Structures are given as C-alpha cells and as structure tokens.
Short mmCIF file of C-alpha atoms and ligand atoms in Angstrom, two decimals:
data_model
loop_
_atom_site.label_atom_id
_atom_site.label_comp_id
_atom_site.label_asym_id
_atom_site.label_seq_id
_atom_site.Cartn_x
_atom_site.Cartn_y
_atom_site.Cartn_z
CA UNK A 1 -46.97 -19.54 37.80
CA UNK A 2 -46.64 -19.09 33.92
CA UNK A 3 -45.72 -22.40 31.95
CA UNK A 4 -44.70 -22.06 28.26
CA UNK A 5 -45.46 -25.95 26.73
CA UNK A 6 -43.28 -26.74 24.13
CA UNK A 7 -44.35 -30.03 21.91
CA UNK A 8 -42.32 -31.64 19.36
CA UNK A 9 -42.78 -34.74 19.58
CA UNK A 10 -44.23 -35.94 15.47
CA UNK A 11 -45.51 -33.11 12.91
CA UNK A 12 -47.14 -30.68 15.05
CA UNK A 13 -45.09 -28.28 16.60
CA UNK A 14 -47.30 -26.54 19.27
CA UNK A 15 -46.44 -23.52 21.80
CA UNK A 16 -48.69 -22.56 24.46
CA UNK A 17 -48.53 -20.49 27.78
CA UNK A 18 -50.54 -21.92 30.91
CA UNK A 19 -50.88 -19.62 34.21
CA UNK A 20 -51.79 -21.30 36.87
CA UNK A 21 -54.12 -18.77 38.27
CA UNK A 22 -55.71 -17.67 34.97
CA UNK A 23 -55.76 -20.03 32.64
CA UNK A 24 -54.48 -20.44 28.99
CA UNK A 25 -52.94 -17.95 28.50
CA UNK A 26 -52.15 -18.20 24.39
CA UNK A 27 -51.41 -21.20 22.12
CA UNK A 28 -49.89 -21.44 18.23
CA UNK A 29 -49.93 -25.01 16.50
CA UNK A 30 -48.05 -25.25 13.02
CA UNK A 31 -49.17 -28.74 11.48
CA UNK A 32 -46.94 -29.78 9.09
CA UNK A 33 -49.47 -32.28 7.42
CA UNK A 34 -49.23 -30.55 4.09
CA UNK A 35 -45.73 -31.30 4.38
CA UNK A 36 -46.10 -34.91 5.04
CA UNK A 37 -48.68 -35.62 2.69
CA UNK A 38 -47.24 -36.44 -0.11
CA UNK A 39 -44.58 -39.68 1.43
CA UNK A 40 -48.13 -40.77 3.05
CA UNK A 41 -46.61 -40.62 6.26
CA UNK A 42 -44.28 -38.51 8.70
CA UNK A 43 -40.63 -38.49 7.36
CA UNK A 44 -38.93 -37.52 10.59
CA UNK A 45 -35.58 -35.69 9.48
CA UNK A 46 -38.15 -33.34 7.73
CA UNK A 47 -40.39 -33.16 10.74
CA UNK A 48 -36.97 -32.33 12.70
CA UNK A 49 -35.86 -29.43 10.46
CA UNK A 50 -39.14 -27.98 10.46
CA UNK A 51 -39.40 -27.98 14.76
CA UNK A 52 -36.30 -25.79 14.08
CA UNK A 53 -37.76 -23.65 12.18
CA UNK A 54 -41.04 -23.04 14.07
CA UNK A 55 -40.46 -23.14 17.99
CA UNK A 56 -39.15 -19.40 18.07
CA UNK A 57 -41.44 -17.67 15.78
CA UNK A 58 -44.31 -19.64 17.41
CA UNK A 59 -42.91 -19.21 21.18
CA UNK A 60 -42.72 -14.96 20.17
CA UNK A 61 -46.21 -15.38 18.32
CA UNK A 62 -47.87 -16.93 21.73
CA UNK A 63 -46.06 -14.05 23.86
CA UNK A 64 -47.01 -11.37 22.19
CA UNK A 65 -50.87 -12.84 22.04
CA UNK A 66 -50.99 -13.25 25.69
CA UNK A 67 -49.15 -9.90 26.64
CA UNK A 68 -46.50 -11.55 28.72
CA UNK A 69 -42.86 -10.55 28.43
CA UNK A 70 -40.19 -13.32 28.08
CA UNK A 71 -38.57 -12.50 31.02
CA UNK A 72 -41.81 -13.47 33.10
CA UNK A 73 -42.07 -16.94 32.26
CA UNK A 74 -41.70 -18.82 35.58
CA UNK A 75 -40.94 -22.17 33.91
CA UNK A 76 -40.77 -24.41 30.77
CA UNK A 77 -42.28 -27.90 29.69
CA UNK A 78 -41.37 -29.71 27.09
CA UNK A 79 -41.80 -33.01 25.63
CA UNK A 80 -39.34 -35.67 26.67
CA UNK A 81 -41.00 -38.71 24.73
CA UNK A 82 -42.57 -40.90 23.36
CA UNK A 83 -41.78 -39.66 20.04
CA UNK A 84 -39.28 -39.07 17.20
CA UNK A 85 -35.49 -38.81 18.34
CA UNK A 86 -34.80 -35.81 16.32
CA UNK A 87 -37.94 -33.96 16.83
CA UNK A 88 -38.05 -34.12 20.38
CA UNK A 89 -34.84 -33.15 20.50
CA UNK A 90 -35.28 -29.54 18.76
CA UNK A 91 -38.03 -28.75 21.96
CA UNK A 92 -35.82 -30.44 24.33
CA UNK A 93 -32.88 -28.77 23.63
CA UNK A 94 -34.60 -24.97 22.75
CA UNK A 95 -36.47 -25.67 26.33
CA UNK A 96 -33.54 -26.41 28.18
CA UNK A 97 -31.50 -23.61 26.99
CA UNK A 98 -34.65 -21.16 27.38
CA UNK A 99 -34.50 -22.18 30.72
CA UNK A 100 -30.42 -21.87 31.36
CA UNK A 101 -31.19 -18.07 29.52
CA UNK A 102 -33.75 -17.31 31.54
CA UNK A 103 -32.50 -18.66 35.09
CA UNK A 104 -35.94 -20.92 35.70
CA UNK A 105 -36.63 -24.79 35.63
CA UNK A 106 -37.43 -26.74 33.12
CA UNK A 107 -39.41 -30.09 33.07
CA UNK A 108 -39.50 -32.79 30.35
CA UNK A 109 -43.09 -34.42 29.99
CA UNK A 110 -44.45 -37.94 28.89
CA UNK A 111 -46.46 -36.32 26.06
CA UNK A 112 -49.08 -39.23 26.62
CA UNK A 113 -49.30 -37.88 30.09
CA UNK A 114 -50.50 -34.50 28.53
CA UNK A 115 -52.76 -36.07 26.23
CA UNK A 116 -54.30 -37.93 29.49
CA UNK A 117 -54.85 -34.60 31.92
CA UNK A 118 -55.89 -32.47 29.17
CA UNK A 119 -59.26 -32.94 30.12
CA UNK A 120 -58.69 -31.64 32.90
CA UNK A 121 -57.83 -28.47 31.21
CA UNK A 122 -61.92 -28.02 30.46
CA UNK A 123 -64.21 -25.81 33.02
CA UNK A 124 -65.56 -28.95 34.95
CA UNK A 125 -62.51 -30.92 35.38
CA UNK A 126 -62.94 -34.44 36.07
CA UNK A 127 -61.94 -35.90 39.79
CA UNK A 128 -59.47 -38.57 40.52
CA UNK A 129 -60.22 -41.61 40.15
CA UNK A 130 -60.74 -42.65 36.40
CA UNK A 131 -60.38 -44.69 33.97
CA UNK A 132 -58.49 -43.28 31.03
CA UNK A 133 -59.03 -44.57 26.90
CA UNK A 134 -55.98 -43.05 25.16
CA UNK A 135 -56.52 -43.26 21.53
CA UNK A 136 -53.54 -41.45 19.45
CA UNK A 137 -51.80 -42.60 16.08
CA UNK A 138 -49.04 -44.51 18.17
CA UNK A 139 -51.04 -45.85 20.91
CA UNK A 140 -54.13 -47.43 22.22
CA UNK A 141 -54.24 -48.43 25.98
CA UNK A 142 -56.43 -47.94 29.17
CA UNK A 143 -54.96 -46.60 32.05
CA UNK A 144 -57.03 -46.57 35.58
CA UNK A 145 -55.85 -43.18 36.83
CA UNK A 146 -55.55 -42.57 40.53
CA UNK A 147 -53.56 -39.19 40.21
CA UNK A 148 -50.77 -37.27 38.68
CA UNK A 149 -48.32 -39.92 37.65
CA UNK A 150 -50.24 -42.98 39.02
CA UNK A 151 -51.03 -44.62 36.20
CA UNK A 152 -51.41 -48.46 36.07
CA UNK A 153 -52.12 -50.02 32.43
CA UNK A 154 -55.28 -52.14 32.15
CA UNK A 155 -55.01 -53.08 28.44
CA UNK A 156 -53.88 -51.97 25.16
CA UNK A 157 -52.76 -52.63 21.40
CA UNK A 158 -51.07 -55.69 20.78
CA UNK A 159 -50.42 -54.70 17.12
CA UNK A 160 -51.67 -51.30 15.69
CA UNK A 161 -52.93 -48.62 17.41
CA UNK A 162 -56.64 -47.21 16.74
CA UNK A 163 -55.37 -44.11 14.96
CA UNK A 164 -52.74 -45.83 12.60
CA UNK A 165 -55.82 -48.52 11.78
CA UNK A 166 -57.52 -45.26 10.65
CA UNK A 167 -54.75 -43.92 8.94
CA UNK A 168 -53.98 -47.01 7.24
CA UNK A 169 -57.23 -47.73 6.32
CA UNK A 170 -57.35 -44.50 4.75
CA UNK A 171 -54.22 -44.94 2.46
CA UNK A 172 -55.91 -48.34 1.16
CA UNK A 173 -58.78 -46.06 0.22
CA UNK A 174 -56.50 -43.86 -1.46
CA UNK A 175 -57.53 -41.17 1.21
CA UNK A 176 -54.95 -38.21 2.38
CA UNK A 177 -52.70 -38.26 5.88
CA UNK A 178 -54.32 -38.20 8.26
CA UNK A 179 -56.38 -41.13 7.79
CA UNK A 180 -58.47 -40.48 10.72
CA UNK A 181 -60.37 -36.77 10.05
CA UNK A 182 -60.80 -38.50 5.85
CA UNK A 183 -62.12 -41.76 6.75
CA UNK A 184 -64.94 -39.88 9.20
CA UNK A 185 -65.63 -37.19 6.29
CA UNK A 186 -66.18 -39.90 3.60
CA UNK A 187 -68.01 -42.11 6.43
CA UNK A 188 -70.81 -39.14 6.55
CA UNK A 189 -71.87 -40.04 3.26
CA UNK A 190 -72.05 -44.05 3.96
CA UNK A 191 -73.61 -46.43 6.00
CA UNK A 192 -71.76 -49.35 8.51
CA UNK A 193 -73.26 -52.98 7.89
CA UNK A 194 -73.01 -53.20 3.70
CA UNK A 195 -69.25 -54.46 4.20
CA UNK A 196 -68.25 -56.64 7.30
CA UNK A 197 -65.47 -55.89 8.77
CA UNK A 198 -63.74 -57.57 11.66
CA UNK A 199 -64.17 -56.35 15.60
CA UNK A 200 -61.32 -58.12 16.63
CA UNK A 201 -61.01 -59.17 20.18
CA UNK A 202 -64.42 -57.71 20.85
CA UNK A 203 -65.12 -60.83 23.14
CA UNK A 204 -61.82 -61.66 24.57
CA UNK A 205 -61.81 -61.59 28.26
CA UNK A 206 -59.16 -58.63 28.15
CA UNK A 207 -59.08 -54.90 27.75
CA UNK A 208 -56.37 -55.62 25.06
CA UNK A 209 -56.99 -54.45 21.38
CA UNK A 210 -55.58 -55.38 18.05
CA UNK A 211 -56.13 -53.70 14.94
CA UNK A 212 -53.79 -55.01 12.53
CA UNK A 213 -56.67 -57.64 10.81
CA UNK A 214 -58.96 -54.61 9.84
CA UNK A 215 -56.33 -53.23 7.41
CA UNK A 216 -55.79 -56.80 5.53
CA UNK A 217 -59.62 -57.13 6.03
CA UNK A 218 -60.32 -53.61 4.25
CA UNK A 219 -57.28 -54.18 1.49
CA UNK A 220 -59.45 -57.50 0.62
CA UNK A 221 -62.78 -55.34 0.32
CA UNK A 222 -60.50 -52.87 -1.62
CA UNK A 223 -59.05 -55.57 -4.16
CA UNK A 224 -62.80 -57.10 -4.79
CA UNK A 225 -63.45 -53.33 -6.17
CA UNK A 226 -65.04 -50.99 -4.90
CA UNK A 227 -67.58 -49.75 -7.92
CA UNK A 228 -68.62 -46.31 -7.00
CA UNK A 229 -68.31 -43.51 -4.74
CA UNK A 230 -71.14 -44.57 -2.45
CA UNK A 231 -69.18 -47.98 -1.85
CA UNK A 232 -66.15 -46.15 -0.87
CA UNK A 233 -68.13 -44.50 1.86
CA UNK A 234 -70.00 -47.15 3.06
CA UNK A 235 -66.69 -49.08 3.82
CA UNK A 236 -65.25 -45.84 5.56
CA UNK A 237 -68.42 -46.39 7.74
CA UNK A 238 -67.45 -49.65 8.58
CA UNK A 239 -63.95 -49.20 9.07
CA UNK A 240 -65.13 -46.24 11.45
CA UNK A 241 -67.96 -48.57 12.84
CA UNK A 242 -65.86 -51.25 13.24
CA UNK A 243 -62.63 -49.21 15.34
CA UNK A 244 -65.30 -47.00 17.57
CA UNK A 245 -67.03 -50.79 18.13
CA UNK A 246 -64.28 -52.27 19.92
CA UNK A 247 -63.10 -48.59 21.56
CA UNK A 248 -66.54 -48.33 23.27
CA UNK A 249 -67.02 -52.22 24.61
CA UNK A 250 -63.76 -52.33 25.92
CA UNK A 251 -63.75 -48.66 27.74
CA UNK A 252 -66.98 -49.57 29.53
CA UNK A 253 -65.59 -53.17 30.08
CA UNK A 254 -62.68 -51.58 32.26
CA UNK A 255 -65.13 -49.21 34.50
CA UNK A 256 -67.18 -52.13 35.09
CA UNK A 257 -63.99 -53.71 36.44
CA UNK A 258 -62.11 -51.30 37.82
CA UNK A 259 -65.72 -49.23 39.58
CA UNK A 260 -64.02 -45.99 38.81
CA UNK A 261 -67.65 -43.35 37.78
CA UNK A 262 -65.89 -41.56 35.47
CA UNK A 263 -64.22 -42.49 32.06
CA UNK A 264 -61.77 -39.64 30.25
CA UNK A 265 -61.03 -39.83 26.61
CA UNK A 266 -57.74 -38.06 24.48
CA UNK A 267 -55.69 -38.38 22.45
CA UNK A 268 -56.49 -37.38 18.41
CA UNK A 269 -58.61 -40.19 17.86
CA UNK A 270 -60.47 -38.66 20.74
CA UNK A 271 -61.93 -36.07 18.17
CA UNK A 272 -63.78 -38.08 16.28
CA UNK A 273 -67.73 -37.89 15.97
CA UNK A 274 -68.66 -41.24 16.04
CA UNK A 275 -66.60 -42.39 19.29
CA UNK A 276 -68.15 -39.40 21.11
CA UNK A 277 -71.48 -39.79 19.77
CA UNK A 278 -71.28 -43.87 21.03
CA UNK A 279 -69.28 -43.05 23.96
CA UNK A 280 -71.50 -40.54 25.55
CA UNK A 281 -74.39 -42.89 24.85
CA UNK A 282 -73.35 -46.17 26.06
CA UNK A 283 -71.99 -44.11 29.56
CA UNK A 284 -75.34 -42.27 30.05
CA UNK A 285 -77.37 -45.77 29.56
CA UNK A 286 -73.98 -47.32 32.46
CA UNK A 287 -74.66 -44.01 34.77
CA UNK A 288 -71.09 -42.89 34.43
CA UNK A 289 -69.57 -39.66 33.35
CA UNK A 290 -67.06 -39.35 30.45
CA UNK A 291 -65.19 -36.33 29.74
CA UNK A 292 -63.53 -35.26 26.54
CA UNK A 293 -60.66 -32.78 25.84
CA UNK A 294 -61.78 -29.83 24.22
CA UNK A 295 -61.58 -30.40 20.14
CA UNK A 296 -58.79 -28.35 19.82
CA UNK A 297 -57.02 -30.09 21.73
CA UNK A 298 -57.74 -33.75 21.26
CA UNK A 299 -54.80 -33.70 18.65
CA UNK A 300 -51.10 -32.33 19.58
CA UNK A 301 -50.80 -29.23 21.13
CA UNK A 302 -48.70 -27.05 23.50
CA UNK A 303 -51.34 -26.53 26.22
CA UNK A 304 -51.32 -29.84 27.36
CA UNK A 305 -47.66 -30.07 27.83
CA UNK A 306 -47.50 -26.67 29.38
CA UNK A 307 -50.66 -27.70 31.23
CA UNK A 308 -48.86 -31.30 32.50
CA UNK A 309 -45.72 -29.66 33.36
CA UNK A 310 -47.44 -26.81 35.91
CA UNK A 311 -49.11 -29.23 37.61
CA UNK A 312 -46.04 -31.69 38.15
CA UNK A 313 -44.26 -28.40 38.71
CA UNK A 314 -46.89 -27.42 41.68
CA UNK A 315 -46.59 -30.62 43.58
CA UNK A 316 -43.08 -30.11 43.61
CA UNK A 317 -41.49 -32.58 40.68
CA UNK A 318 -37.86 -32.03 40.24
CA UNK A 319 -37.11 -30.02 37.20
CA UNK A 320 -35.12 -31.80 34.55
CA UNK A 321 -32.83 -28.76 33.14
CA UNK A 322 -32.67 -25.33 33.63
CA UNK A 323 -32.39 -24.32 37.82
CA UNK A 324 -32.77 -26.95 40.22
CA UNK A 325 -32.11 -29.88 37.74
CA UNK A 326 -30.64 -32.89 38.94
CA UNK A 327 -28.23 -33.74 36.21
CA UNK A 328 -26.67 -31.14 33.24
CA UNK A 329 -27.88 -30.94 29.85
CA UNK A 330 -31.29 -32.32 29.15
CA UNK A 331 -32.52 -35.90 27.67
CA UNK A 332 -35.04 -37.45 25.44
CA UNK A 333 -37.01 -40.60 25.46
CA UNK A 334 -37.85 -41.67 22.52
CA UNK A 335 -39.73 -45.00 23.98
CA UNK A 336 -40.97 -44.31 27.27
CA UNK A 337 -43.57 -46.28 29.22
CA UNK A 338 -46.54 -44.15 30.33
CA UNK A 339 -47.08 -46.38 33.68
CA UNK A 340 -43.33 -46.01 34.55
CA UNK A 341 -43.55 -42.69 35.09
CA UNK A 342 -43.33 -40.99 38.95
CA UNK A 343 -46.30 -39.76 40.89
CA UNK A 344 -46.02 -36.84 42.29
O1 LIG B 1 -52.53 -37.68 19.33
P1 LIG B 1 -52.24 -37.43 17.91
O2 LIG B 1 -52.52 -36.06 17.34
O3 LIG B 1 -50.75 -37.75 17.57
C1 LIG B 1 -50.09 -38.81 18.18
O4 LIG B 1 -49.62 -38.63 19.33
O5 LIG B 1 -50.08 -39.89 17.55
O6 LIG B 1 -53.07 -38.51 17.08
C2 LIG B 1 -53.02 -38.58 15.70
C3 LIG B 1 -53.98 -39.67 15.23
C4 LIG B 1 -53.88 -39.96 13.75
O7 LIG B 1 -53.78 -41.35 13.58
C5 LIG B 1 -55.18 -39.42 13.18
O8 LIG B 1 -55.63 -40.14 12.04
C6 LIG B 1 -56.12 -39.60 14.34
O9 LIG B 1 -55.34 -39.26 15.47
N1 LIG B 1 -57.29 -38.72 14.26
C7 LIG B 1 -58.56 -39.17 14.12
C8 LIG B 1 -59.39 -38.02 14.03
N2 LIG B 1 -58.60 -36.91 14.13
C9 LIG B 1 -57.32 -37.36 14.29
N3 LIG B 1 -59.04 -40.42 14.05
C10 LIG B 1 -60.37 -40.54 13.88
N4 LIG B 1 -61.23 -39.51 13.77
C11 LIG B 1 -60.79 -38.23 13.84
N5 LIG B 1 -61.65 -37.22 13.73
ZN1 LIG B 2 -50.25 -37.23 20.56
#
C-alpha cells in the first residue's frame, strides 16, 4: 500500500510517500522559518497561505522523485491536529479532496502520534511496550506505549513545553527562531555550571515538568548583563544543561516505574546533541534501550504522518474522508488529546 503524508500542522509543510512493502518512498519539507523569523514566532494566517501554496508543488515534487504516478496512490494521511486551525485545514481539506479525486480513503492523524511511531520508521524498530518522551515546541509529556493508539499519559508540562523553554530562552538571548538548533550552536562554545539555572521539579515525586521559571530565571541573568560573547554561551549551556537535566531524570524515572526496557524519544527537541548524548548514557549505565527518530525526522515531516496513517490504515482504522468514511467532508482538531485517541 502507498501512503502520501500530508503535514500542515505549524510552519513546515512536509509531503512524503510511504509503501508499505518498500519503504519511503520520497519526502519534500518546505520550512518556512525564514518566513517567520522576523515576528519571532509563527504568525499563523501567514503559515496558512503558505500550506496553500506548497502542498501541490511539493505532493508533484515527491511523485516524480519516487516514480509513482498519481493515480497509484492507495491512500492519504493527513494531519487532523494538534495544531493551527487554518493550517491544518489547507492539508485537511487538499487530502480529503485528493482522496474524493482519486476514489481512495483518507485518514486524519494526531500529528503527535506520528512524532511518537516515527522511530519506528528506523531499520531496527523498537517493540511494544515503551515508554515514550515527546519533546516538541508545544508539548512535553511521557506516554507508556502499549501499541498503536494505546497511549496512557504518565506526566507532562504544567506550563511550557521543553522546546518553547528553548525557544524562549533563545529570544531573551537575542538568538533567531528556532530557539532550540541556536541555543545548542552557541552552547558548543560554553560551559554549564558558570550561571545557575533552575531544574525545576527535578525532585518532585511526579513525571510532570514545568519550564516556565527557566525563562524569568535566564531574563534575570540577561538583565545583570551579560559582558561578552563567552558569557552568552556559557548561559546557552546552562539553559541547555538545565532543560536536557530534567528531560533525562524524569524519562528514566518513568521506566523505572512503569518496567517497560525500552525508552523512544521524538519530537524536534528530540534532535538535539546534548539530550542524546545524556540520554544514551544514563540508559546504557540503567540496561535499557532508547531509540531515536532518524535526524531528519525528529522535526516535522511528511513521513511520519504518511508512516502513522499506513499503519492505522493496515489494522483496519476507519478512514475519515475520501471512500469508506464515516461522515462527509473532513474535520480538524485543533486541540486534541494524544491519550484520547483509538487503538487500533
Ligand atoms: O516537533 P517540532 O518540529 O514542532 C512542533 O510540533 O512543535 O518541534 C519544534 C521545536 C522547537 O521548539 C525547536 O526549538 C525545537 O523543537 N528544536 C530543538 C532542536 N531542534 C529543534 N530544541 C533543542 N535542540 C535542537 N537541536
Ligand atoms: Zn511536531
């Protein structure tokens, strides 16, 4: 079966085609960061209008890389939510009427749901049961993992999420969107431990986060001056230090409880160097496996959607447009809980 993954869901619009036999087939991203940059943030009527612009040429771009005619895609994906009203709408609604067009299903995907199985996307997949740290710029939670759709939430943000502590970390340092790929560039150059920063909830008896005291922490450090360019960096460090700190204890804090082997990362904070570098140490020394996504794919992407929506596909999900939906038209969700979604 031949998926094409349509994502829309924030400033990456990215097309992919999965085969279930062979693989990925092709994939096209179009990052609209340069876009962005300048508001310091995602405006999303101008991530909206630029979806619009992209899906097709993008969709034509992956079909023509992978050899595949139109008319043999067996099915769409595309996501449903979490995201921006508007720009999930534009993949939504080009999806569904592929689909209609074409005569095949459609299915709408939790695009958290792609972030989470993505790993399983590598060449030594993980196995079911796991515990899962997703770590994007909206969310932060740990999910034990029992299957496709059986997700039950352990912990996560009460206030911030790891990858909007990054990226607002980075803004106080008068570093570009997105904060998280700056502050880990300037970090290189520094060292954790000359600035203190907070670990908050590092000891609560939880697997909840919160982030939101690192930024007020950091704009203090920024307002005391920071005199050079080597200070700058070393409190990138720590704000780096100080995130990964927390990510790791509380990860290995929810194997421990849950006694799943195997811990999965994703997400875009999933990419960076530090977490992996801590990650992969603190599981060898527990004697538990953790997998990553592939770096390409830590951020948002098509594969994982089209990736998500064969396998719901395969164990028979109901389509949500297109042939053999249950209702007409299509929907978004622009909130959407990941644990409230059906197992298939
Ligand atoms: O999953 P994603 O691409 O989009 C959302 O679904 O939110 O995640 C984006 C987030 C941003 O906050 C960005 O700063 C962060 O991932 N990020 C990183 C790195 N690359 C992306 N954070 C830390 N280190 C990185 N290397
Ligand atoms: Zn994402």
């Amino acid at each position: 079966m031949k998926v094409l993954g349509i994502e829309t869901s924030c400033d990456e619009t990215g097309i992919a085609l999965y085969c279930t036999e062979r693989g990925l087939l092709g994939q096209a991203l179009h990052s609209q960061t340069a876009m962005h940059e300048r508001y310091g943030g995602v405006v999303p009527e101008l991530a909206s209008r630029d979806h619009i612009r992209r899906v097709l040429p993008l969709t034509g771009q992956v079909l023509s890389q992978a050899g595949v005619d139109v008319s043999a895609i067996d099915a769409i994906a595309y996501t449903e939510g979490p995201g921006l009203a508007g720009a999930l709408l534009v993949g939504a609604g080009i999806g569904a009427s592929m689909a209609f067009a074409l005569g095949i299903p459609a299915i709408g995907i939790h695009h958290l749901e792609g972030h989470l199985l993505s790993p399983l996307l590598s060449a030594d997949p993980p196995a079911f049961p796991f515990v899962a740290l997703l770590v994007s710029g909206g969310h932060t939670q740990l999910m034990a993992v029992t299957g496709i759709g059986r997700y039950a939430l352990l912990g996560e943000t009460l206030d911030d999420a790891a990858g909007e502590a990054f990226d607002k970390s980075a803004q106080l340092l008068g570093l570009g969107y997105p904060g998280g790929p700056a502050i880990s560039r300037l970090a290189a150059s520094g060292s954790a431990g000359r600035y203190r920063l907070p670990r908050p909830m590092l000891h609560s008896d939880d697997l909840d986060f919160s982030f939101s005291g690192l930024k007020t922490a950091v704009l203090t450090a920024v307002r005391r001056g920071l005199p050079d360019e080597q200070a700058r960096a070393d409190l990138a460090a720590e704000v780096e230090a100080a995130i990964v700190d927390v990510l790791v204890a509380k990860s290995l804090r929810a194997v421990r409880e849950t006694g799943h082997e195997r811990l999965v990362v994703a997400g875009g904070v999933s990419a960076n160097r530090r977490l992996r570098e801590q990650l992969a140490a603190a599981s060898a020394q527990a004697r538990l496996r953790v997998c990553f996504p592939e770096l390409a794919l830590c951020s948002d992407n098509g594969a994982m959607i089209a990736f998500a929506g064969a396998l719901r596909l395969q164990a028979g999900a109901t389509p949500t447009a297109g042939v053999g939906a249950s209702i007409d038209g299509y929907r978004v969700r622009p909130r959407w809980a990941l644990d409230a979604l059906p197992a298939v």
